Short mmCIF file of C-alpha atoms and ligand atoms in Angstrom, two decimals:
data_model
loop_
_atom_site.label_atom_id
_atom_site.label_comp_id
_atom_site.label_asym_id
_atom_site.label_seq_id
_atom_site.Cartn_x
_atom_site.Cartn_y
_atom_site.Cartn_z
CA UNK A 17 100.93 83.75 93.95
CA UNK A 18 99.99 86.80 93.06
CA UNK A 19 99.79 89.16 89.73
CA UNK A 20 99.93 93.56 90.69
CA UNK A 21 99.59 95.81 88.45
CA UNK A 22 101.54 98.85 89.61
CA UNK A 23 101.00 102.07 87.09
CA UNK A 24 103.72 104.36 86.99
CA UNK A 25 106.93 102.07 87.93
CA UNK A 26 109.22 103.85 86.02
CA UNK A 27 108.34 107.39 87.36
CA UNK A 28 109.77 108.61 91.17
CA UNK A 29 107.58 106.95 93.97
CA UNK A 30 106.26 104.34 91.58
CA UNK A 31 109.75 102.77 90.87
CA UNK A 32 110.49 102.50 94.70
CA UNK A 33 107.37 101.01 95.24
CA UNK A 34 108.21 98.72 92.50
CA UNK A 35 111.42 97.83 93.98
CA UNK A 36 110.41 97.07 97.47
CA UNK A 37 107.62 94.81 96.33
CA UNK A 38 109.90 93.42 93.59
CA UNK A 39 112.27 92.22 96.80
CA UNK A 40 110.20 91.52 99.32
CA UNK A 41 107.97 89.59 97.94
CA UNK A 42 109.20 86.56 95.60
CA UNK A 43 105.33 85.25 95.77
CA UNK A 44 104.19 87.92 93.83
CA UNK A 45 104.79 88.75 90.39
CA UNK A 46 104.93 92.72 89.28
CA UNK A 47 103.69 94.07 86.36
CA UNK A 48 104.78 97.66 85.87
CA UNK A 49 102.37 99.95 83.07
CA UNK A 50 104.20 103.28 82.37
CA UNK A 51 103.73 104.89 79.60
CA UNK A 52 107.36 106.71 79.99
CA UNK A 53 106.38 110.04 79.49
CA UNK A 54 109.25 112.71 80.50
CA UNK A 55 108.60 111.51 84.11
CA UNK A 56 109.37 108.23 83.68
CA UNK A 57 112.91 107.10 83.24
CA UNK A 58 113.80 102.54 83.48
CA UNK A 59 116.96 103.16 84.56
CA UNK A 60 114.94 103.70 87.54
CA UNK A 61 114.88 100.33 87.67
CA UNK A 62 117.99 99.23 86.14
CA UNK A 63 118.80 97.07 89.54
CA UNK A 64 115.04 95.48 89.49
CA UNK A 65 114.95 94.82 85.66
CA UNK A 66 116.52 91.50 85.50
CA UNK A 67 114.29 90.03 87.95
CA UNK A 68 112.14 87.24 86.87
CA UNK A 69 109.26 88.10 88.70
CA UNK A 70 108.94 91.28 87.45
CA UNK A 71 107.64 92.80 83.69
CA UNK A 72 107.47 95.80 81.97
CA UNK A 73 104.57 97.08 79.71
CA UNK A 74 105.40 100.25 77.65
CA UNK A 75 101.60 101.99 76.96
CA UNK A 76 99.28 104.41 77.97
CA UNK A 77 96.24 104.22 80.96
CA UNK A 78 93.77 106.88 78.52
CA UNK A 79 93.99 103.92 76.19
CA UNK A 80 90.83 102.26 77.00
CA UNK A 81 91.19 99.77 74.51
CA UNK A 82 94.51 98.94 75.54
CA UNK A 83 94.34 98.94 79.77
CA UNK A 84 91.17 96.18 78.59
CA UNK A 85 92.94 93.72 76.72
CA UNK A 86 96.32 93.90 79.44
CA UNK A 87 93.67 93.31 82.27
CA UNK A 88 92.16 90.29 79.92
CA UNK A 89 95.88 88.96 79.16
CA UNK A 90 97.38 89.22 82.41
CA UNK A 91 94.71 89.04 84.64
CA UNK A 92 95.78 90.45 87.81
CA UNK A 93 94.64 90.31 91.33
CA UNK A 94 95.54 94.16 92.43
CA UNK A 95 96.14 97.25 90.96
CA UNK A 96 98.34 100.18 92.96
CA UNK A 97 98.09 103.07 90.91
CA UNK A 98 100.57 105.75 90.90
CA UNK A 99 100.37 106.93 86.74
CA UNK A 100 99.69 110.35 86.63
CA UNK A 101 100.68 113.95 85.28
CA UNK A 102 102.17 115.27 89.05
CA UNK A 103 103.92 118.30 88.52
CA UNK A 104 101.30 121.79 89.38
CA UNK A 105 103.59 124.04 87.14
CA UNK A 106 102.68 122.22 84.27
CA UNK A 107 98.69 121.31 85.10
CA UNK A 108 98.68 124.88 85.61
CA UNK A 109 100.07 125.22 81.53
CA UNK A 110 98.46 122.39 80.46
CA UNK A 111 95.65 121.31 82.41
CA UNK A 112 93.96 118.72 79.56
CA UNK A 113 96.69 116.74 79.55
CA UNK A 114 95.79 116.50 83.99
CA UNK A 115 92.11 115.13 83.12
CA UNK A 116 93.27 113.30 80.59
CA UNK A 117 95.93 111.01 82.17
CA UNK A 118 94.24 111.80 86.50
CA UNK A 119 91.41 111.23 85.39
CA UNK A 120 89.97 109.20 82.85
CA UNK A 121 92.94 107.27 82.79
CA UNK A 122 92.04 106.14 86.38
CA UNK A 123 88.50 105.59 85.48
CA UNK A 124 89.72 102.93 82.66
CA UNK A 125 91.68 101.61 85.31
CA UNK A 126 88.65 101.46 87.60
CA UNK A 127 86.31 99.94 84.25
CA UNK A 128 89.16 97.26 83.13
CA UNK A 129 88.73 95.88 86.73
CA UNK A 130 85.45 95.65 87.38
CA UNK A 131 85.44 94.27 83.97
CA UNK A 132 87.51 92.08 84.38
CA UNK A 133 86.58 90.55 88.07
CA UNK A 134 83.18 90.59 87.66
CA UNK A 135 81.74 92.16 90.89
CA UNK A 136 84.39 89.38 92.95
CA UNK A 137 86.76 90.99 95.10
CA UNK A 138 87.46 88.63 96.85
CA UNK A 139 91.10 88.69 97.43
CA UNK A 140 91.71 91.58 95.04
CA UNK A 141 91.89 95.38 95.71
CA UNK A 142 92.40 97.97 93.75
CA UNK A 143 94.73 100.65 95.44
CA UNK A 144 95.32 104.59 94.53
CA UNK A 145 98.16 106.82 95.82
CA UNK A 146 96.76 109.75 95.74
CA UNK A 147 98.12 113.57 97.22
CA UNK A 148 97.14 115.58 100.37
CA UNK A 149 96.64 118.36 97.39
CA UNK A 150 92.89 117.79 97.17
CA UNK A 151 92.82 118.93 100.25
CA UNK A 152 93.57 122.91 99.65
CA UNK A 153 95.44 124.76 101.81
CA UNK A 154 95.70 125.11 105.14
CA UNK A 155 96.71 128.62 107.31
CA UNK A 156 99.74 129.27 109.49
CA UNK A 157 98.18 127.92 112.68
CA UNK A 158 98.63 124.03 113.72
CA UNK A 159 95.63 122.79 111.94
CA UNK A 160 96.09 119.42 110.18
CA UNK A 161 94.74 118.07 107.19
CA UNK A 162 93.16 114.27 108.42
CA UNK A 163 90.93 112.29 106.27
CA UNK A 164 87.94 113.84 107.63
CA UNK A 165 89.01 117.21 105.68
CA UNK A 166 86.80 117.79 102.91
CA UNK A 167 88.46 118.10 99.63
CA UNK A 168 88.86 121.57 98.40
CA UNK A 169 92.27 121.39 95.31
CA UNK A 170 93.08 124.47 94.26
CA UNK A 171 95.57 123.86 90.68
CA UNK A 172 94.66 121.51 88.28
CA UNK A 173 96.83 119.24 88.91
CA UNK A 174 94.58 118.47 93.15
CA UNK A 175 91.40 119.35 90.88
CA UNK A 176 92.18 116.40 88.66
CA UNK A 177 93.37 113.99 91.90
CA UNK A 178 90.43 114.91 94.03
CA UNK A 179 88.26 113.82 91.04
CA UNK A 180 90.16 110.45 90.45
CA UNK A 181 89.77 110.20 94.50
CA UNK A 182 85.91 110.30 94.10
CA UNK A 183 85.81 108.19 91.15
CA UNK A 184 87.82 105.63 93.15
CA UNK A 185 85.44 105.53 96.11
CA UNK A 186 82.16 105.62 93.95
CA UNK A 187 83.82 102.37 92.47
CA UNK A 188 83.88 101.02 96.32
CA UNK A 189 80.36 102.25 97.06
CA UNK A 190 78.39 101.69 93.86
CA UNK A 191 79.97 98.36 92.68
CA UNK A 192 81.03 97.31 95.96
CA UNK A 193 85.05 97.04 94.09
CA UNK A 194 87.73 96.83 97.09
CA UNK A 195 89.16 100.07 97.36
CA UNK A 196 92.18 101.86 98.98
CA UNK A 197 93.20 105.21 98.27
CA UNK A 198 96.79 107.03 100.57
CA UNK A 199 97.01 110.69 100.80
CA UNK A 200 100.16 111.60 100.86
CA UNK A 201 102.44 114.46 101.60
CA UNK A 202 105.50 116.03 99.24
CA UNK A 203 107.97 113.34 98.86
CA UNK A 204 111.63 113.71 98.10
CA UNK A 205 114.71 111.23 97.76
CA UNK A 206 116.50 109.52 94.92
CA UNK A 207 115.10 109.24 91.90
CA UNK A 208 113.44 112.22 91.92
CA UNK A 209 112.73 114.32 88.59
CA UNK A 210 115.08 117.32 88.54
CA UNK A 211 112.14 119.80 88.31
CA UNK A 212 110.44 119.64 92.18
CA UNK A 213 112.05 121.83 93.95
CA UNK A 214 114.64 119.55 96.43
CA UNK A 215 116.41 118.08 93.23
CA UNK A 216 116.08 121.13 91.05
CA UNK A 217 117.60 123.04 94.15
CA UNK A 218 120.53 120.14 93.98
CA UNK A 219 121.15 120.36 90.60
CA UNK A 220 121.44 124.20 90.28
CA UNK A 221 123.93 124.29 92.97
CA UNK A 222 126.05 122.09 91.40
CA UNK A 223 125.67 123.60 88.58
CA UNK A 224 126.30 127.34 89.70
CA UNK A 225 123.00 128.13 88.76
CA UNK A 226 120.02 130.35 90.14
CA UNK A 227 117.52 128.62 92.71
CA UNK A 228 114.15 130.22 91.71
CA UNK A 229 112.07 130.64 95.03
CA UNK A 230 108.50 131.20 94.65
CA UNK A 231 107.76 134.34 96.13
CA UNK A 232 108.88 135.11 99.36
CA UNK A 233 109.64 131.31 100.25
CA UNK A 234 107.42 131.53 103.51
CA UNK A 235 104.79 128.49 101.56
CA UNK A 236 104.52 125.25 103.65
CA UNK A 237 105.46 121.57 102.61
CA UNK A 238 105.26 118.55 104.86
CA UNK A 239 108.40 116.41 103.73
CA UNK A 240 108.36 112.69 103.81
CA UNK A 241 110.88 110.44 102.76
CA UNK A 242 110.08 108.36 99.34
CA UNK A 243 111.26 105.04 100.71
CA UNK A 244 108.75 105.75 103.76
CA UNK A 245 106.03 106.49 101.99
CA UNK A 246 106.69 102.79 99.85
CA UNK A 247 106.80 101.27 103.01
CA UNK A 248 103.92 102.73 103.75
CA UNK A 249 101.87 101.74 100.73
CA UNK A 250 103.36 98.48 101.66
CA UNK A 251 101.58 98.12 104.51
CA UNK A 252 98.31 99.78 103.49
CA UNK A 253 97.81 97.51 100.31
CA UNK A 254 98.55 94.33 102.90
CA UNK A 255 96.20 95.77 105.31
CA UNK A 256 93.88 98.08 105.33
CA UNK A 257 90.37 97.39 105.62
CA UNK A 258 88.40 98.03 102.19
CA UNK A 259 87.10 101.31 101.39
CA UNK A 260 89.25 102.72 103.87
CA UNK A 261 91.44 106.05 103.22
CA UNK A 262 94.73 107.00 105.26
CA UNK A 263 96.39 110.10 104.90
CA UNK A 264 100.77 109.53 105.08
CA UNK A 265 103.30 112.40 106.06
CA UNK A 266 106.22 113.22 107.68
CA UNK A 267 105.45 115.46 110.54
CA UNK A 268 108.06 117.29 108.96
CA UNK A 269 107.06 121.17 108.29
CA UNK A 270 109.36 123.39 106.39
CA UNK A 271 108.98 127.27 104.75
CA UNK A 272 110.28 126.54 101.62
CA UNK A 273 113.25 129.16 102.23
CA UNK A 274 114.16 127.50 105.13
CA UNK A 275 114.26 124.38 103.58
CA UNK A 276 116.19 125.68 101.09
CA UNK A 277 118.59 127.42 103.43
CA UNK A 278 119.64 123.97 105.11
CA UNK A 279 119.91 122.26 101.77
CA UNK A 280 122.31 124.72 100.90
CA UNK A 281 124.89 124.11 104.45
CA UNK A 282 124.65 121.10 102.82
CA UNK A 283 125.39 121.18 99.56
CA UNK A 284 128.08 123.44 100.69
CA UNK A 285 129.61 121.07 103.09
CA UNK A 286 129.27 118.05 100.70
CA UNK A 287 130.90 120.08 97.69
CA UNK A 288 133.61 122.17 99.55
CA UNK A 289 132.55 125.05 99.74
CA UNK A 290 133.35 127.71 101.82
CA UNK A 291 129.94 128.56 104.06
CA UNK A 292 127.12 130.18 102.45
CA UNK A 293 128.60 130.20 99.08
CA UNK A 294 125.53 127.88 97.48
CA UNK A 295 122.45 130.16 99.33
CA UNK A 296 124.53 133.43 97.21
CA UNK A 297 122.63 131.10 94.46
CA UNK A 298 118.70 131.50 96.53
CA UNK A 299 116.89 134.01 93.75
CA UNK A 300 113.08 135.41 94.59
CA UNK A 301 110.98 134.64 91.03
CA UNK A 302 107.12 135.55 90.84
CA UNK A 303 104.81 133.13 92.31
CA UNK A 304 103.10 130.26 91.02
CA UNK A 305 98.96 131.07 90.34
CA UNK A 306 97.13 129.87 93.21
CA UNK A 307 99.96 128.87 95.09
CA UNK A 308 98.71 126.98 98.58
CA UNK A 309 100.11 128.24 101.57
CA UNK A 310 100.65 125.99 103.45
CA UNK A 311 100.04 121.61 104.28
CA UNK A 312 100.34 119.58 106.96
CA UNK A 313 99.39 115.67 107.38
CA UNK A 314 98.08 113.92 110.64
CA UNK A 315 98.81 110.75 109.89
CA UNK A 316 98.11 109.42 113.31
CA UNK A 317 95.07 106.87 111.74
CA UNK A 318 97.86 105.33 109.90
CA UNK A 319 100.22 104.84 113.48
CA UNK A 320 96.71 104.34 115.37
CA UNK A 321 95.61 101.45 113.30
CA UNK A 322 98.73 100.23 110.69
CA UNK A 323 101.92 100.91 112.96
CA UNK A 324 103.44 103.04 110.47
CA UNK A 325 105.81 106.02 111.59
CA UNK A 326 108.18 107.62 109.55
CA UNK A 327 111.70 106.32 109.87
CA UNK A 328 113.85 108.75 108.72
CA UNK A 329 114.85 112.69 110.73
CA UNK A 330 115.06 115.01 107.52
CA UNK A 331 118.13 116.39 108.27
CA UNK A 332 119.04 112.88 107.79
CA UNK A 333 117.07 111.94 104.58
CA UNK A 334 118.24 115.05 102.82
CA UNK A 335 122.16 114.46 103.64
CA UNK A 336 121.21 110.88 102.14
CA UNK A 337 119.53 112.72 98.91
CA UNK A 338 122.31 114.99 98.66
CA UNK A 339 124.76 111.77 99.07
CA UNK A 340 122.79 109.81 96.09
CA UNK A 341 122.59 112.72 93.88
CA UNK A 342 126.02 113.32 93.62
CA UNK A 343 127.31 110.09 93.72
CA UNK A 344 124.94 109.58 90.81
CA UNK A 345 125.92 111.94 88.48
CA UNK A 346 124.73 110.22 85.73
CA UNK A 347 121.61 109.69 86.55
CA UNK A 348 121.32 113.24 86.82
CA UNK A 349 122.76 114.26 83.66
CA UNK A 350 121.13 111.80 81.32
CA UNK A 351 118.00 113.47 82.80
CA UNK A 352 119.09 116.53 82.37
CA UNK A 353 119.76 115.88 78.85
CA UNK A 354 117.18 113.66 77.45
CA UNK A 355 119.20 110.86 77.30
CA UNK A 356 117.37 108.56 79.48
CA UNK A 357 114.50 108.77 76.58
CA UNK A 358 116.78 106.43 74.97
CA UNK A 359 116.54 103.19 77.99
CA UNK A 360 113.92 101.69 76.63
CA UNK A 361 114.80 101.46 73.37
CA UNK A 362 118.11 99.92 74.07
CA UNK A 363 116.63 97.98 77.26
CA UNK A 364 113.41 96.64 76.00
CA UNK A 365 112.45 97.32 72.45
CA UNK A 366 113.87 94.50 70.68
CA UNK A 367 113.35 91.53 73.92
P1 NAD B 20 106.28 111.18 88.59
O1 NAD B 20 105.60 112.55 87.87
O2 NAD B 20 107.55 111.12 89.16
O3 NAD B 20 105.91 109.90 88.27
C1 NAD B 20 104.22 109.10 86.53
C2 NAD B 20 104.61 108.18 86.45
O4 NAD B 20 103.81 108.01 85.75
C3 NAD B 20 106.11 108.41 85.46
O5 NAD B 20 106.54 107.44 85.25
C4 NAD B 20 104.96 108.83 83.72
O6 NAD B 20 105.61 108.42 82.72
C5 NAD B 20 103.46 107.80 84.19
N1 NAD B 20 102.59 108.51 83.58
C6 NAD B 20 102.28 109.78 83.37
N2 NAD B 20 101.12 109.49 82.53
C7 NAD B 20 100.79 108.14 82.07
C8 NAD B 20 99.85 107.11 81.01
N3 NAD B 20 99.02 108.41 80.91
N4 NAD B 20 99.47 106.52 81.29
C9 NAD B 20 101.19 105.51 81.58
N5 NAD B 20 101.47 106.50 82.34
C10 NAD B 20 101.65 106.93 82.78
O7 NAD B 20 105.05 110.87 89.57
P2 NAD B 20 105.51 110.86 91.25
O8 NAD B 20 105.74 112.11 92.08
O9 NAD B 20 106.28 109.66 91.42
O10 NAD B 20 104.01 110.92 91.62
C11 NAD B 20 102.79 109.10 92.21
C12 NAD B 20 102.04 109.15 92.53
O11 NAD B 20 101.75 109.69 93.68
C13 NAD B 20 101.19 110.20 91.46
O12 NAD B 20 99.76 109.65 91.12
C14 NAD B 20 100.83 111.26 92.43
O13 NAD B 20 99.72 112.05 92.23
C15 NAD B 20 101.15 110.68 93.68
N6 NAD B 20 102.52 111.68 94.06
C16 NAD B 20 103.12 112.28 94.52
C17 NAD B 20 103.35 112.96 95.39
C18 NAD B 20 104.66 114.03 95.58
O14 NAD B 20 105.55 113.84 96.21
N7 NAD B 20 105.68 113.38 94.32
C19 NAD B 20 103.44 112.91 96.91
C20 NAD B 20 101.74 112.54 96.78
C21 NAD B 20 101.33 111.61 95.79
P1 TYD B 21 106.98 121.55 94.52
O1 TYD B 21 108.21 120.40 94.43
O2 TYD B 21 106.31 121.68 93.04
O3 TYD B 21 105.57 120.01 94.83
P2 TYD B 21 104.10 120.53 94.85
O4 TYD B 21 103.64 121.69 94.20
O5 TYD B 21 103.53 119.76 94.74
O6 TYD B 21 104.44 121.24 96.54
O7 TYD B 21 107.40 122.37 94.92
C1 TYD B 21 107.07 122.58 96.32
C2 TYD B 21 106.84 123.47 96.89
O8 TYD B 21 108.18 124.93 96.58
C3 TYD B 21 105.53 124.36 96.17
O9 TYD B 21 105.37 125.65 97.26
C4 TYD B 21 106.53 125.38 95.25
C5 TYD B 21 108.02 125.64 95.44
N1 TYD B 21 108.62 125.92 94.69
C6 TYD B 21 110.21 127.22 94.43
O10 TYD B 21 109.97 127.75 95.05
N2 TYD B 21 110.93 126.89 93.08
C7 TYD B 21 110.62 126.09 91.68
O11 TYD B 21 111.40 126.53 91.40
C8 TYD B 21 109.71 125.17 92.08
C9 TYD B 21 109.81 123.66 91.64
C10 TYD B 21 108.93 125.15 93.32
#
């Protein structure tokens, strides 16, 4: 029996990780700690919330006293840390919140784990989930980010994630804590909050609203299906050597404009609209400040060491994603109207 703290489990990727762990490992107790910010939605976990091995705790990783007490009360064996402020545009508008949650929150968790484990890291693990954005930007060539690429973050979001990665490595190197880090490329799939490019565009196309493309749409991202990310986290959590880092990516680079044109075709087909209808909604808008040109991940180490590879071709994953959003209209409407924020009060507070 292992007790695992998963932070940020009510968010996009975290909910897939919680679901995978609850459904796969009946011998684990999973505690999902989440502040339920605008990005946290317990409806994402409706299918596992009654599982006896699952528990939800509402709380803020920035609150050190609360975090220390939680670790004392629960005696965790491991942490999988996903809680974060995750949207680049919000970090440009309000950097301090990113410093608090992503940096201070991470250090609070590291401290609490250190106090709880008291230097004995046998069968203990702190897994930090990070992003490829810490590496900065690539040119238009074929170069890719490897685990050796020097950190060069440009946005307040990526700077805060880079800082948290440094703290995690410092706790490994200084205190001998068993820590692992993974840096993943852009995810897509179900339960993705519709402020990010793909779900925002699906929602706008559905509602005949403009699709905002920053600059000329020439920026390149490497897209990975979220369930493949959750599977990579599972493999790394169980098999990586202490102190190791793994890059995770889809070998799947798209310019934003090509991606959105492809999405428009899928949406036309699914909505029974004449081909070309959705593409008319594409609208070029002012570019994001400091917009990184290209991300691309070399995930060779993960394949060679631990045998992980992406399972889905992008076209198939994109179609699955569109199908999910069209079949889950209520989820999308609740998220866009803000109704999901009442789910906690209804389902949890009076238990
Ligand atoms: P998300 O924004 O969908 O979810 C973040 C979750 O963290 C939410 O449930 C939110 O309520 C919770 N949270 C925020 N602040 C908190 C706090 N102070 N205390 C407790 N909980 C808090 O994010 P996501 O896209 O699922 O990303 C999860 C992690 O994966 C992040 O660490 C992110 O940096 C990393 N990541 C994301 C991507 C991506 O494409 N989305 C790619 C690589 C890495
Ligand atoms: P996003 O989904 O915000 O992820 P990230 O910034 O972490 O890569 O954006 C993906 C790409 O799409 C990025 O190059 C910015 C661009 N983008 C748009 O062109 N329009 C939009 O409305 C959004 C949200 C993003």
